[in-house]
Coordinates of N, CA and C in Angstrom, one line a residue:
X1 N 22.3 15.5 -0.6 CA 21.4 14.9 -1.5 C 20.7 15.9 -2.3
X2 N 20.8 15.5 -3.8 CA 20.1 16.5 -4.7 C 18.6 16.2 -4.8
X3 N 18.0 17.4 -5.1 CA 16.2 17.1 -5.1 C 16.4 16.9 -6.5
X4 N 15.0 15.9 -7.2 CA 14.8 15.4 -8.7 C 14.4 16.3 -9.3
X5 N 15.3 16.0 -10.5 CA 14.8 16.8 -11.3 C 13.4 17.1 -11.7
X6 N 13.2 18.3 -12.4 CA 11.9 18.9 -12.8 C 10.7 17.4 -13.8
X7 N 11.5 17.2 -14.2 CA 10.8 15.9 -15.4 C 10.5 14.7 -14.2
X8 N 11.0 14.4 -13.2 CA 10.9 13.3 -12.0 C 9.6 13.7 -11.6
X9 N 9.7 14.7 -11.0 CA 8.7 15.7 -9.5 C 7.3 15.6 -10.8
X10 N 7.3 15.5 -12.0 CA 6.1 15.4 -13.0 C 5.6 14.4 -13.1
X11 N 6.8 13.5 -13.2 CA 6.2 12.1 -13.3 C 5.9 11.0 -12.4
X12 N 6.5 11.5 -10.9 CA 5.9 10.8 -10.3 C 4.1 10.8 -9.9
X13 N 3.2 12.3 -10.2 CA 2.1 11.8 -9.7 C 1.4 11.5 -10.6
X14 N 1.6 11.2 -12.0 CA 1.4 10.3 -12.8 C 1.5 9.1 -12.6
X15 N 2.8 8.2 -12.7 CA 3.1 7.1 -11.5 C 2.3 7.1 -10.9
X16 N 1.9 7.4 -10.1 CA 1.4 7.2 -8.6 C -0.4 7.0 -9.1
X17 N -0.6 8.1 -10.2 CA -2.1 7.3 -9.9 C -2.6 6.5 -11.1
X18 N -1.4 5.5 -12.0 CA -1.3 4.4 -13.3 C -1.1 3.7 -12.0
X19 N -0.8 3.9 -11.1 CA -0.3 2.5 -10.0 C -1.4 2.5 -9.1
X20 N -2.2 3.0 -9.1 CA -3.2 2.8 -8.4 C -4.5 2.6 -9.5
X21 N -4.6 2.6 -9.9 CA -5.5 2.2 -11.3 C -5.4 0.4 -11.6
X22 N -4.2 0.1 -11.7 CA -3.6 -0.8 -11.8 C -4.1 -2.0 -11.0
X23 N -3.5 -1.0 -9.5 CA -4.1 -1.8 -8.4 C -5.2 -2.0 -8.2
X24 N -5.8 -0.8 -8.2 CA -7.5 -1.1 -8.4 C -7.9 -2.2 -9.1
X25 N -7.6 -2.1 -10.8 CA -7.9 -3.3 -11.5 C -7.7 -4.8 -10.7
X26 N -6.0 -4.8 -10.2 CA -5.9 -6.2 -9.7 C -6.5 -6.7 -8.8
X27 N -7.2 -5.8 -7.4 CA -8.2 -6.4 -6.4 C -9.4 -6.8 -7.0
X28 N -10.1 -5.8 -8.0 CA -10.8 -6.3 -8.5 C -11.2 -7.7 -9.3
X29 N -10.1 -7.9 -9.9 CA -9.8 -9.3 -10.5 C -10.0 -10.4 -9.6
X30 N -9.3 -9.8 -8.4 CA -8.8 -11.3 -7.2 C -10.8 -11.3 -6.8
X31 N -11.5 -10.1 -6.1 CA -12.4 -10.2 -5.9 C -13.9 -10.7 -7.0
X32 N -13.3 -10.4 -8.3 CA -14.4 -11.4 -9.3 C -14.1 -12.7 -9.1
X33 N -12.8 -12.9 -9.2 CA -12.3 -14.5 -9.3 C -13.5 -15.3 -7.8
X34 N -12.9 -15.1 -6.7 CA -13.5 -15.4 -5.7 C -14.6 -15.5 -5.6
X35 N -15.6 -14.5 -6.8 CA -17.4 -15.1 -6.4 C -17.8 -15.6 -7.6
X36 N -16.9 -16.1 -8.6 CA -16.7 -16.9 -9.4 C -16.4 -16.5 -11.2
X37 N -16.9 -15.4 -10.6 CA -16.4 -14.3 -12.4 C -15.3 -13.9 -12.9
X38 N -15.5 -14.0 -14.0 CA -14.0 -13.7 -15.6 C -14.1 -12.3 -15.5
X39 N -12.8 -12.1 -14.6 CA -12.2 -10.8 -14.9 C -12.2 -10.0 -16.1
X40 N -11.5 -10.8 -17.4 CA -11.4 -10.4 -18.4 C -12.3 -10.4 -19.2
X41 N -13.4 -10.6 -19.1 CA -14.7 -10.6 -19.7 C -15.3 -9.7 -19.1
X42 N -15.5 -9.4 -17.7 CA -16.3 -8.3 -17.1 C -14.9 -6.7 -17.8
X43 N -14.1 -6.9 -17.7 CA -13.4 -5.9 -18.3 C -13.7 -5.5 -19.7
X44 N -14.1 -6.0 -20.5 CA -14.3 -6.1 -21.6 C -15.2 -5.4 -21.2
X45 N -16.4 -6.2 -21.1 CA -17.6 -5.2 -21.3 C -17.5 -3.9 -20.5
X46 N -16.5 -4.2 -19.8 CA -16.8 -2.4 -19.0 C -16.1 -1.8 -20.5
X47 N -15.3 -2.3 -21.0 CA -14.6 -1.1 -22.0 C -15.4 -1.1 -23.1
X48 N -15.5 -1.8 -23.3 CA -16.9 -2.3 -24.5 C -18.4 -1.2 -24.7
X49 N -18.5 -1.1 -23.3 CA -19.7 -1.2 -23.1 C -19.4 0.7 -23.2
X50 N -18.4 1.5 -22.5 CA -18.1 2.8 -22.1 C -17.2 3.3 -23.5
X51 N -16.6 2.5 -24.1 CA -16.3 3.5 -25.4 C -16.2 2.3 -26.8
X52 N -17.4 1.5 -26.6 CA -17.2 0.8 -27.9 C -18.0 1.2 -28.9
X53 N -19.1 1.9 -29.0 CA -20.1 2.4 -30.0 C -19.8 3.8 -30.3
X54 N -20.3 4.7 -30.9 CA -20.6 6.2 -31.3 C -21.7 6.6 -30.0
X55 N -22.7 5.8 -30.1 CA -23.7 6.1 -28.9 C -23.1 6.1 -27.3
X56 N -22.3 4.9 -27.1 CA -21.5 4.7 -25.9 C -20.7 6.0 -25.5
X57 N -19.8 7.0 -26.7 CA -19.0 7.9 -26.8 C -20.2 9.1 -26.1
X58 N -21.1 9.3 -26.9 CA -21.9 10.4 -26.4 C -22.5 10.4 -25.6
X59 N -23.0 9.3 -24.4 CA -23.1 9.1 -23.1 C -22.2 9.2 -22.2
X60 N -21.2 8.6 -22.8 CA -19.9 9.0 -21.6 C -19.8 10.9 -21.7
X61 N -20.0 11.7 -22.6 CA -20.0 12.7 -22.6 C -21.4 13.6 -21.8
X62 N -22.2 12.8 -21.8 CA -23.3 13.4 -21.4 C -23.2 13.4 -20.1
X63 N -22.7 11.6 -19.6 CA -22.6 11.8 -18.2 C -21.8 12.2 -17.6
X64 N -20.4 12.6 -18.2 CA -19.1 13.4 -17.7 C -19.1 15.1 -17.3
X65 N -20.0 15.3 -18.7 CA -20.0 16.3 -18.5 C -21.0 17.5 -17.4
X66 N -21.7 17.1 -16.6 CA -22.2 17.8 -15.4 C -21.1 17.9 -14.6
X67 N -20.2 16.4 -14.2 CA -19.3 16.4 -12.9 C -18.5 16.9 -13.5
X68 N -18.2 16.9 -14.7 CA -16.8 18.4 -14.8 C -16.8 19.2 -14.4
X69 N -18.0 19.7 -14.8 CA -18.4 21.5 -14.5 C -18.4 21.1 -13.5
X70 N -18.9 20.6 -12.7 CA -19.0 20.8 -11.1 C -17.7 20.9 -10.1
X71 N -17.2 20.1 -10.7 CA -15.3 19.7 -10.4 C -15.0 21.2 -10.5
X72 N -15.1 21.7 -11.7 CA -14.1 23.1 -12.3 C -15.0 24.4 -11.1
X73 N -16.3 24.1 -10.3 CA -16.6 24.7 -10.0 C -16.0 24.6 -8.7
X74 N -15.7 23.8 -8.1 CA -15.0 23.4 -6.9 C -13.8 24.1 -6.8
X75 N -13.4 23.8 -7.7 CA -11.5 24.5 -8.3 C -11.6 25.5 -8.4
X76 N -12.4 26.3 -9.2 CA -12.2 27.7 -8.9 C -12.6 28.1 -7.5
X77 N -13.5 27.5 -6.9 CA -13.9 27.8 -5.3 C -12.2 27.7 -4.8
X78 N -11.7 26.6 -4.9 CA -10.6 26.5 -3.9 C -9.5 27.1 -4.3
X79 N -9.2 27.8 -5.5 CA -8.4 28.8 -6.2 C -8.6 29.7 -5.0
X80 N -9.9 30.5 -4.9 CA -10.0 31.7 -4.6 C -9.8 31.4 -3.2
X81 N -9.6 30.3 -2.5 CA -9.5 29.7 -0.9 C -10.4 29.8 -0.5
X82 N -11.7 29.6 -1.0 CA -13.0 29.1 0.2 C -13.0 27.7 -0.5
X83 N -13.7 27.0 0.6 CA -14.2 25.6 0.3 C -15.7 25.1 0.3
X84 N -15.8 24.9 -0.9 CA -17.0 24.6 -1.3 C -17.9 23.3 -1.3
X85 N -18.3 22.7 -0.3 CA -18.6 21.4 -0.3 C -20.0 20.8 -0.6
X86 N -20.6 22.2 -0.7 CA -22.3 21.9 -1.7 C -22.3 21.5 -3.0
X87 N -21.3 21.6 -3.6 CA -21.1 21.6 -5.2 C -22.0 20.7 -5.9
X88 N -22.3 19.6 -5.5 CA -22.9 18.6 -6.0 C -24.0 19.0 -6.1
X89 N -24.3 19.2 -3.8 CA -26.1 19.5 -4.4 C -26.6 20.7 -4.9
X90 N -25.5 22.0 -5.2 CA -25.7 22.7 -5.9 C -26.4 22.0 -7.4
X91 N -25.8 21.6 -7.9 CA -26.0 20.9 -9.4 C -27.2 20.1 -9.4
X92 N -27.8 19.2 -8.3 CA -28.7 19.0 -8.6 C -30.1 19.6 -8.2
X93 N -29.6 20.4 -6.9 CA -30.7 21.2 -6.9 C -30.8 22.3 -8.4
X94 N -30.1 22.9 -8.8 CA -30.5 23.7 -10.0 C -31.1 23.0 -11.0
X95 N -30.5 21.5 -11.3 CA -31.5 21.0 -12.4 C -32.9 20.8 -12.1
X96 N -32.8 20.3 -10.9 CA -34.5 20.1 -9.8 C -35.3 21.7 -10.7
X97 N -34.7 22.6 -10.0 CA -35.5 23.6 -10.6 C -35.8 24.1 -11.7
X98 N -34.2 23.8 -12.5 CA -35.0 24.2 -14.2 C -35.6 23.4 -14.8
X99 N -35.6 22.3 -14.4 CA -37.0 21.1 -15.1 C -38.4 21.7 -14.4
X100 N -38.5 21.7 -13.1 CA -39.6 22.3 -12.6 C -40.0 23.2 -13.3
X101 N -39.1 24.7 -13.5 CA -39.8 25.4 -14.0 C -40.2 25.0 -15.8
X102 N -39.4 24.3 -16.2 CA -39.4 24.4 -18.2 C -40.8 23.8 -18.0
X103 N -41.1 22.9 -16.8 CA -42.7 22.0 -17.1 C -43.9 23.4 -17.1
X104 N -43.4 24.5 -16.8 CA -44.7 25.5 -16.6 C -45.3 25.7 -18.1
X105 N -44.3 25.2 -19.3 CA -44.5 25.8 -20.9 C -44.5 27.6 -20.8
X106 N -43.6 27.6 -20.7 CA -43.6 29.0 -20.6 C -43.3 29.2 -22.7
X107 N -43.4 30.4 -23.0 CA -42.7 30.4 -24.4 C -41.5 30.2 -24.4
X108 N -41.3 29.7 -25.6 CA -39.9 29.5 -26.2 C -39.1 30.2 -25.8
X109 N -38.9 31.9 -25.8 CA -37.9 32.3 -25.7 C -37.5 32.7 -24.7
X110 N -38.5 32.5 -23.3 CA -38.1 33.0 -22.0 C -37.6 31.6 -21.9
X111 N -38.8 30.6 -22.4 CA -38.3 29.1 -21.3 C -37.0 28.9 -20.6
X112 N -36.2 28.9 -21.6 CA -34.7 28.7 -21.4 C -33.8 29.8 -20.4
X113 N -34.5 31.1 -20.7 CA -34.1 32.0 -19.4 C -34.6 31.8 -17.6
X114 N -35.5 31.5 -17.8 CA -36.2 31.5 -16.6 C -35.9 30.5 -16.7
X115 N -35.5 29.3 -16.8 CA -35.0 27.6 -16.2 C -33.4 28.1 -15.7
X116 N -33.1 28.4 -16.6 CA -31.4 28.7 -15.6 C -31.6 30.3 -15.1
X117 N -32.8 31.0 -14.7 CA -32.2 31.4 -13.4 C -32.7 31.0 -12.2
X118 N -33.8 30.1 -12.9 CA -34.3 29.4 -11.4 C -33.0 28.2 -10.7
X119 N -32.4 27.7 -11.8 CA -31.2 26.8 -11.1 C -30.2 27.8 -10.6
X120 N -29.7 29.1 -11.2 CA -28.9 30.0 -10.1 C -29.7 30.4 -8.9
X121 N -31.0 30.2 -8.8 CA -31.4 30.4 -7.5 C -31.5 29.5 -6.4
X122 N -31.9 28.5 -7.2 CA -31.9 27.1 -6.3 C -30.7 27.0 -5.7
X123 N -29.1 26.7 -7.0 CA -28.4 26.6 -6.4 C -27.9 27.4 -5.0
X124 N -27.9 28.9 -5.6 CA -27.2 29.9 -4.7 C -28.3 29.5 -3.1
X125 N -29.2 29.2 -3.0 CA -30.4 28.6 -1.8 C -29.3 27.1 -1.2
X126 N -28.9 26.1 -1.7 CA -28.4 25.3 -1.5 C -27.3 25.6 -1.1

């Protein structure tokens, strides 16, 4: 038996998570149906609601973008083979602290320094 080709071995974990997407959608459906709600109306507005405006676009980026970084911070942890399982509360303990500190009004031009090294502190503490 021959192993698949290079183009197969790519597309199956693609495959694999449009089919689970999918499926997710479809339980979902069965379980709106059941407590009496329009699937295709609550879908709408989810899509509606997540990329139908200019303002909708820049919230999804606002709120994407912390768990990115955090994600890519994970990834390179597990590149390097340690496992990093703080990641999260890393991220929120650092914001905890650079809000804390920016409330001191420090000047302008430290403020922004001294808030992100207080969140490399916080985090690296966490």
């Amino acid at each position: 038996m021959s192993s698949p080709s290079p183009w197969i071995r790519k597309l199956t974990p693609i495959t694999e998570s449009l089919l689970a997407g999918v499926v997710g959608l479809v339980i979902g459906a069965f379980i709106m149906l059941a407590f009496g709600y329009n699937p295709l109306a609550a879908y709408r507005s989810l899509f509606v609601g997540s990329v139908g405006s200019v303002y909708s676009w820049a919230e999804l980026f606002a709120n994407a973008t912390p768990l990115i970084l955090t994600a890519l911070t994970f990834a390179i942890a597990m590149r390097g083979g340690l496992f990093n399982i703080g990641a999260e509360g890393q991220l929120y303990m650092g914001a905890l602290a650079a809000v804390s500190v920016s409330l001191l009004h420090l000047p302008a031009p430290f403020n922004w320094i001294v808030a992100i090294l207080a969140a490399m502190v916080a985090g690296m503490i966490w």
